[in-house]
PDB file of C-alpha atoms in Angstrom:
ATOM      1  CA  MET A   1      13.064  77.257 132.125  1.00 45.00           C
ATOM      2  CA  PHE A   2      16.870  77.255 131.723  1.00 49.00           C
ATOM      3  CA  GLY A   3      19.263  74.453 133.611  1.00 53.00           C
ATOM      4  CA  THR A   4      19.442  70.894 133.674  1.00 59.00           C
ATOM      5  CA  ASP A   5      17.449  67.904 133.070  1.00 86.00           C
ATOM      6  CA  LYS A   6      17.826  68.691 128.889  1.00 93.00           C
ATOM      7  CA  ARG A   7      17.189  66.159 126.421  1.00 95.00           C
ATOM      8  CA  VAL A   8      20.449  66.337 124.200  1.00 97.00           C
ATOM      9  CA  LEU A   9      21.049  64.885 120.551  1.00 97.00           C
ATOM     10  CA  VAL A  10      24.504  64.875 119.825  1.00 98.00           C
ATOM     11  CA  VAL A  11      25.111  64.239 116.124  1.00 98.00           C
ATOM     12  CA  ASP A  12      28.750  63.443 114.682  1.00 97.00           C
ATOM     13  CA  ASP A  13      30.655  60.517 113.190  1.00 96.00           C
ATOM     14  CA  SER A  14      33.508  60.451 115.718  1.00 96.00           C
ATOM     15  CA  LEU A  15      32.650  58.360 118.089  1.00 97.00           C
ATOM     16  CA  MET A  16      35.579  59.880 120.547  1.00 96.00           C
ATOM     17  CA  THR A  17      33.520  63.018 120.022  1.00 96.00           C
ATOM     18  CA  ARG A  18      30.519  62.013 120.929  1.00 97.00           C
ATOM     19  CA  ASN A  19      31.746  60.353 124.131  1.00 97.00           C
ATOM     20  CA  GLN A  20      33.135  63.239 125.208  1.00 97.00           C
ATOM     21  CA  ILE A  21      30.311  65.800 124.691  1.00 97.00           C
ATOM     22  CA  ARG A  22      27.832  62.680 126.516  1.00 97.00           C
ATOM     23  CA  GLU A  23      30.329  62.528 129.320  1.00 97.00           C
ATOM     24  CA  ILE A  24      30.400  66.398 130.000  1.00 96.00           C
ATOM     25  CA  LEU A  25      26.812  66.738 129.599  1.00 96.00           C
ATOM     26  CA  GLU A  26      25.630  64.021 131.500  1.00 96.00           C
ATOM     27  CA  LYS A  27      27.815  65.251 134.518  1.00 94.00           C
ATOM     28  CA  ASP A  28      25.424  68.495 134.297  1.00 92.00           C
ATOM     29  CA  GLY A  29      22.105  65.816 134.780  1.00 93.00           C
ATOM     30  CA  HIS A  30      21.283  65.998 130.949  1.00 95.00           C
ATOM     31  CA  ARG A  31      20.015  62.971 129.080  1.00 95.00           C
ATOM     32  CA  VAL A  32      21.698  62.425 125.853  1.00 97.00           C
ATOM     33  CA  VAL A  33      20.915  60.383 122.851  1.00 97.00           C
ATOM     34  CA  GLU A  34      23.892  59.804 120.156  1.00 98.00           C
ATOM     35  CA  ALA A  35      23.785  59.598 116.696  1.00 97.00           C
ATOM     36  CA  ALA A  36      26.906  59.060 114.158  1.00 96.00           C
ATOM     37  CA  ASN A  37      24.801  60.818 111.464  1.00 95.00           C
ATOM     38  CA  GLY A  38      22.350  62.627 109.776  1.00 95.00           C
ATOM     39  CA  ALA A  39      19.916  59.814 108.901  1.00 95.00           C
ATOM     40  CA  ASP A  40      20.077  58.364 112.085  1.00 96.00           C
ATOM     41  CA  ALA A  41      19.371  61.262 113.868  1.00 97.00           C
ATOM     42  CA  LEU A  42      16.214  61.908 111.540  1.00 95.00           C
ATOM     43  CA  SER A  43      15.285  58.504 113.251  1.00 93.00           C
ATOM     44  CA  PHE A  44      15.344  59.726 116.574  1.00 94.00           C
ATOM     45  CA  LEU A  45      13.824  63.358 116.274  1.00 94.00           C
ATOM     46  CA  ARG A  46      10.679  61.415 114.679  1.00 91.00           C
ATOM     47  CA  ASP A  47      10.148  59.530 117.601  1.00 90.00           C
ATOM     48  CA  GLU A  48      11.497  61.837 120.415  1.00 90.00           C
ATOM     49  CA  ALA A  49      11.706  65.475 121.481  1.00 89.00           C
ATOM     50  CA  PHE A  50      14.813  67.117 122.449  1.00 94.00           C
ATOM     51  CA  ASP A  51      15.532  70.999 123.773  1.00 94.00           C
ATOM     52  CA  VAL A  52      19.226  70.900 122.125  1.00 96.00           C
ATOM     53  CA  GLY A  53      21.246  69.512 119.194  1.00 97.00           C
ATOM     54  CA  ILE A  54      24.641  69.406 119.130  1.00 98.00           C
ATOM     55  CA  ILE A  55      25.199  68.818 115.069  1.00 97.00           C
ATOM     56  CA  ASP A  56      28.495  67.886 113.391  1.00 96.00           C
ATOM     57  CA  ILE A  57      28.950  69.677 109.920  1.00 93.00           C
ATOM     58  CA  ASN A  58      30.812  66.939 108.004  1.00 92.00           C
ATOM     59  CA  MET A  59      29.496  63.609 108.084  1.00 92.00           C
ATOM     60  CA  PRO A  60      28.845  60.684 106.017  1.00 90.00           C
ATOM     61  CA  VAL A  61      25.398  59.671 104.719  1.00 91.00           C
ATOM     62  CA  MET A  62      23.907  63.191 105.255  1.00 93.00           C
ATOM     63  CA  SER A  63      25.802  66.248 106.576  1.00 91.00           C
ATOM     64  CA  GLY A  64      24.813  68.586 109.448  1.00 94.00           C
ATOM     65  CA  MET A  65      23.426  71.292 107.285  1.00 93.00           C
ATOM     66  CA  GLU A  66      20.976  68.705 105.645  1.00 95.00           C
ATOM     67  CA  LEU A  67      19.708  67.321 109.069  1.00 96.00           C
ATOM     68  CA  ILE A  68      19.162  70.806 110.119  1.00 96.00           C
ATOM     69  CA  ARG A  69      17.254  71.569 107.180  1.00 95.00           C
ATOM     70  CA  GLU A  70      14.810  68.299 107.458  1.00 94.00           C
ATOM     71  CA  LEU A  71      14.602  69.147 111.581  1.00 93.00           C
ATOM     72  CA  ARG A  72      13.575  72.445 110.656  1.00 93.00           C
ATOM     73  CA  GLN A  73      10.329  71.140 108.475  1.00 92.00           C
ATOM     74  CA  LEU A  74       9.204  68.828 111.951  1.00 90.00           C
ATOM     75  CA  PRO A  75       7.102  71.390 113.412  1.00 88.00           C
ATOM     76  CA  GLU A  76       8.040  69.871 117.020  1.00 87.00           C
ATOM     77  CA  HIS A  77      11.791  70.209 116.141  1.00 88.00           C
ATOM     78  CA  SER A  78      11.198  74.020 114.629  1.00 85.00           C
ATOM     79  CA  GLU A  79      12.013  75.760 117.663  1.00 86.00           C
ATOM     80  CA  MET A  80      14.703  73.406 118.654  1.00 92.00           C
ATOM     81  CA  HIS A  81      18.281  75.064 119.700  1.00 94.00           C
ATOM     82  CA  ILE A  82      20.888  73.633 117.893  1.00 97.00           C
ATOM     83  CA  PHE A  83      24.887  74.203 118.263  1.00 96.00           C
ATOM     84  CA  VAL A  84      27.010  73.181 114.833  1.00 95.00           C
ATOM     85  CA  LEU A  85      29.849  71.676 116.312  1.00 90.00           C
ATOM     86  CA  SER A  86      32.745  71.809 113.498  1.00 85.00           C
ATOM     87  CA  THR A  87      36.312  72.622 112.819  1.00 82.00           C
ATOM     88  CA  GLU A  88      34.823  74.822 109.781  1.00 77.00           C
ATOM     89  CA  GLY A  89      33.661  78.317 110.333  1.00 72.00           C
ATOM     90  CA  GLY A  90      33.640  80.031 106.729  1.00 80.00           C
ATOM     91  CA  ALA A  91      31.303  83.448 106.695  1.00 84.00           C
ATOM     92  CA  ALA A  92      29.081  81.441 103.903  1.00 87.00           C
ATOM     93  CA  LEU A  93      28.667  78.284 105.959  1.00 85.00           C
ATOM     94  CA  VAL A  94      27.921  80.832 109.375  1.00 86.00           C
ATOM     95  CA  ARG A  95      25.127  82.828 107.107  1.00 89.00           C
ATOM     96  CA  GLU A  96      23.409  79.222 106.099  1.00 90.00           C
ATOM     97  CA  GLY A  97      23.504  78.090 109.514  1.00 90.00           C
ATOM     98  CA  ARG A  98      21.991  81.331 110.871  1.00 92.00           C
ATOM     99  CA  ALA A  99      19.030  81.429 108.084  1.00 93.00           C
ATOM    100  CA  LEU A 100      18.212  77.587 109.406  1.00 93.00           C
ATOM    101  CA  GLY A 101      18.145  78.966 112.941  1.00 93.00           C
ATOM    102  CA  VAL A 102      21.586  78.316 114.469  1.00 95.00           C
ATOM    103  CA  HIS A 103      22.443  79.457 117.782  1.00 93.00           C
ATOM    104  CA  ALA A 104      25.908  79.118 117.854  1.00 91.00           C
ATOM    105  CA  TRP A 105      29.041  77.491 116.563  1.00 91.00           C
ATOM    106  CA  LEU A 106      31.092  75.175 118.600  1.00 89.00           C
ATOM    107  CA  PRO A 107      34.587  74.770 117.299  1.00 88.00           C
ATOM    108  CA  LYS A 108      36.401  71.186 117.507  1.00 89.00           C
ATOM    109  CA  PRO A 109      37.865  70.508 119.880  1.00 90.00           C
ATOM    110  CA  VAL A 110      34.973  70.729 122.240  1.00 92.00           C
ATOM    111  CA  ASN A 111      35.709  73.256 124.971  1.00 94.00           C
ATOM    112  CA  GLU A 112      33.852  71.695 127.970  1.00 95.00           C
ATOM    113  CA  VAL A 113      32.990  75.076 129.696  1.00 95.00           C
ATOM    114  CA  THR A 114      31.642  76.575 126.601  1.00 94.00           C
ATOM    115  CA  LEU A 115      29.648  73.605 125.754  1.00 95.00           C
ATOM    116  CA  ARG A 116      28.065  73.405 129.296  1.00 95.00           C
ATOM    117  CA  GLY A 117      27.184  76.733 129.238  1.00 93.00           C
ATOM    118  CA  GLY A 118      25.596  76.928 125.881  1.00 92.00           C
ATOM    119  CA  VAL A 119      23.437  73.807 126.726  1.00 94.00           C
ATOM    120  CA  ARG A 120      22.822  75.265 130.274  1.00 91.00           C
ATOM    121  CA  LEU A 121      21.352  78.632 128.891  1.00 89.00           C
ATOM    122  CA  ALA A 122      19.139  76.732 126.306  1.00 90.00           C
ATOM    123  CA  PRO A 123      15.700  76.544 127.409  1.00 87.00           C
ATOM    124  CA  VAL A 124      13.900  73.235 128.490  1.00 85.00           C
ATOM    125  CA  ARG A 125      11.030  73.214 125.325  1.00 73.00           C
ATOM    126  CA  VAL A 126       7.652  72.090 126.146  1.00 57.00           C
ATOM    127  CA  ARG A 127       7.536  68.125 126.322  1.00 56.00           C
ATOM    128  CA  LYS A 128       5.367  67.075 123.252  1.00 49.00           C
ATOM    129  CA  GLN A 129       6.279  63.736 121.621  1.00 50.00           C
ATOM    130  CA  ALA A 130       7.273  63.742 118.173  1.00 49.00           C
ATOM    131  CA  HIS A 131       5.067  61.864 115.296  1.00 49.00           C
ATOM    132  CA  GLY A 132       6.131  58.338 114.629  1.00 47.00           C
TER     133      GLY A 132
END
């Protein structure tokens, strides 16, 4: 099922970026949870199922790519729709992301139309509670 009412996890160390994304997506009816780094995001991922992850690459504590590797090991998140949010897009990094199942790269600064369209087209997953 496509459309609104998605559960979206936004992971970025920039409060301004997280706020911008949250405001855009909440206008479309999505539920947004924010994390400032990959380690905090993993805590949320262990307790709750998400349809979409929007994940920055360069963060303290745990990078975005480390987070994606970890969440792909969790059965309830192995198919989660992931967008990488970054100023970087080198070929090697993109290849690594694709191998981990990243669906798309969203350049910073965030483009509202691209963000809204990407999240709108992501499927709503079957609701299963994450293991705690």
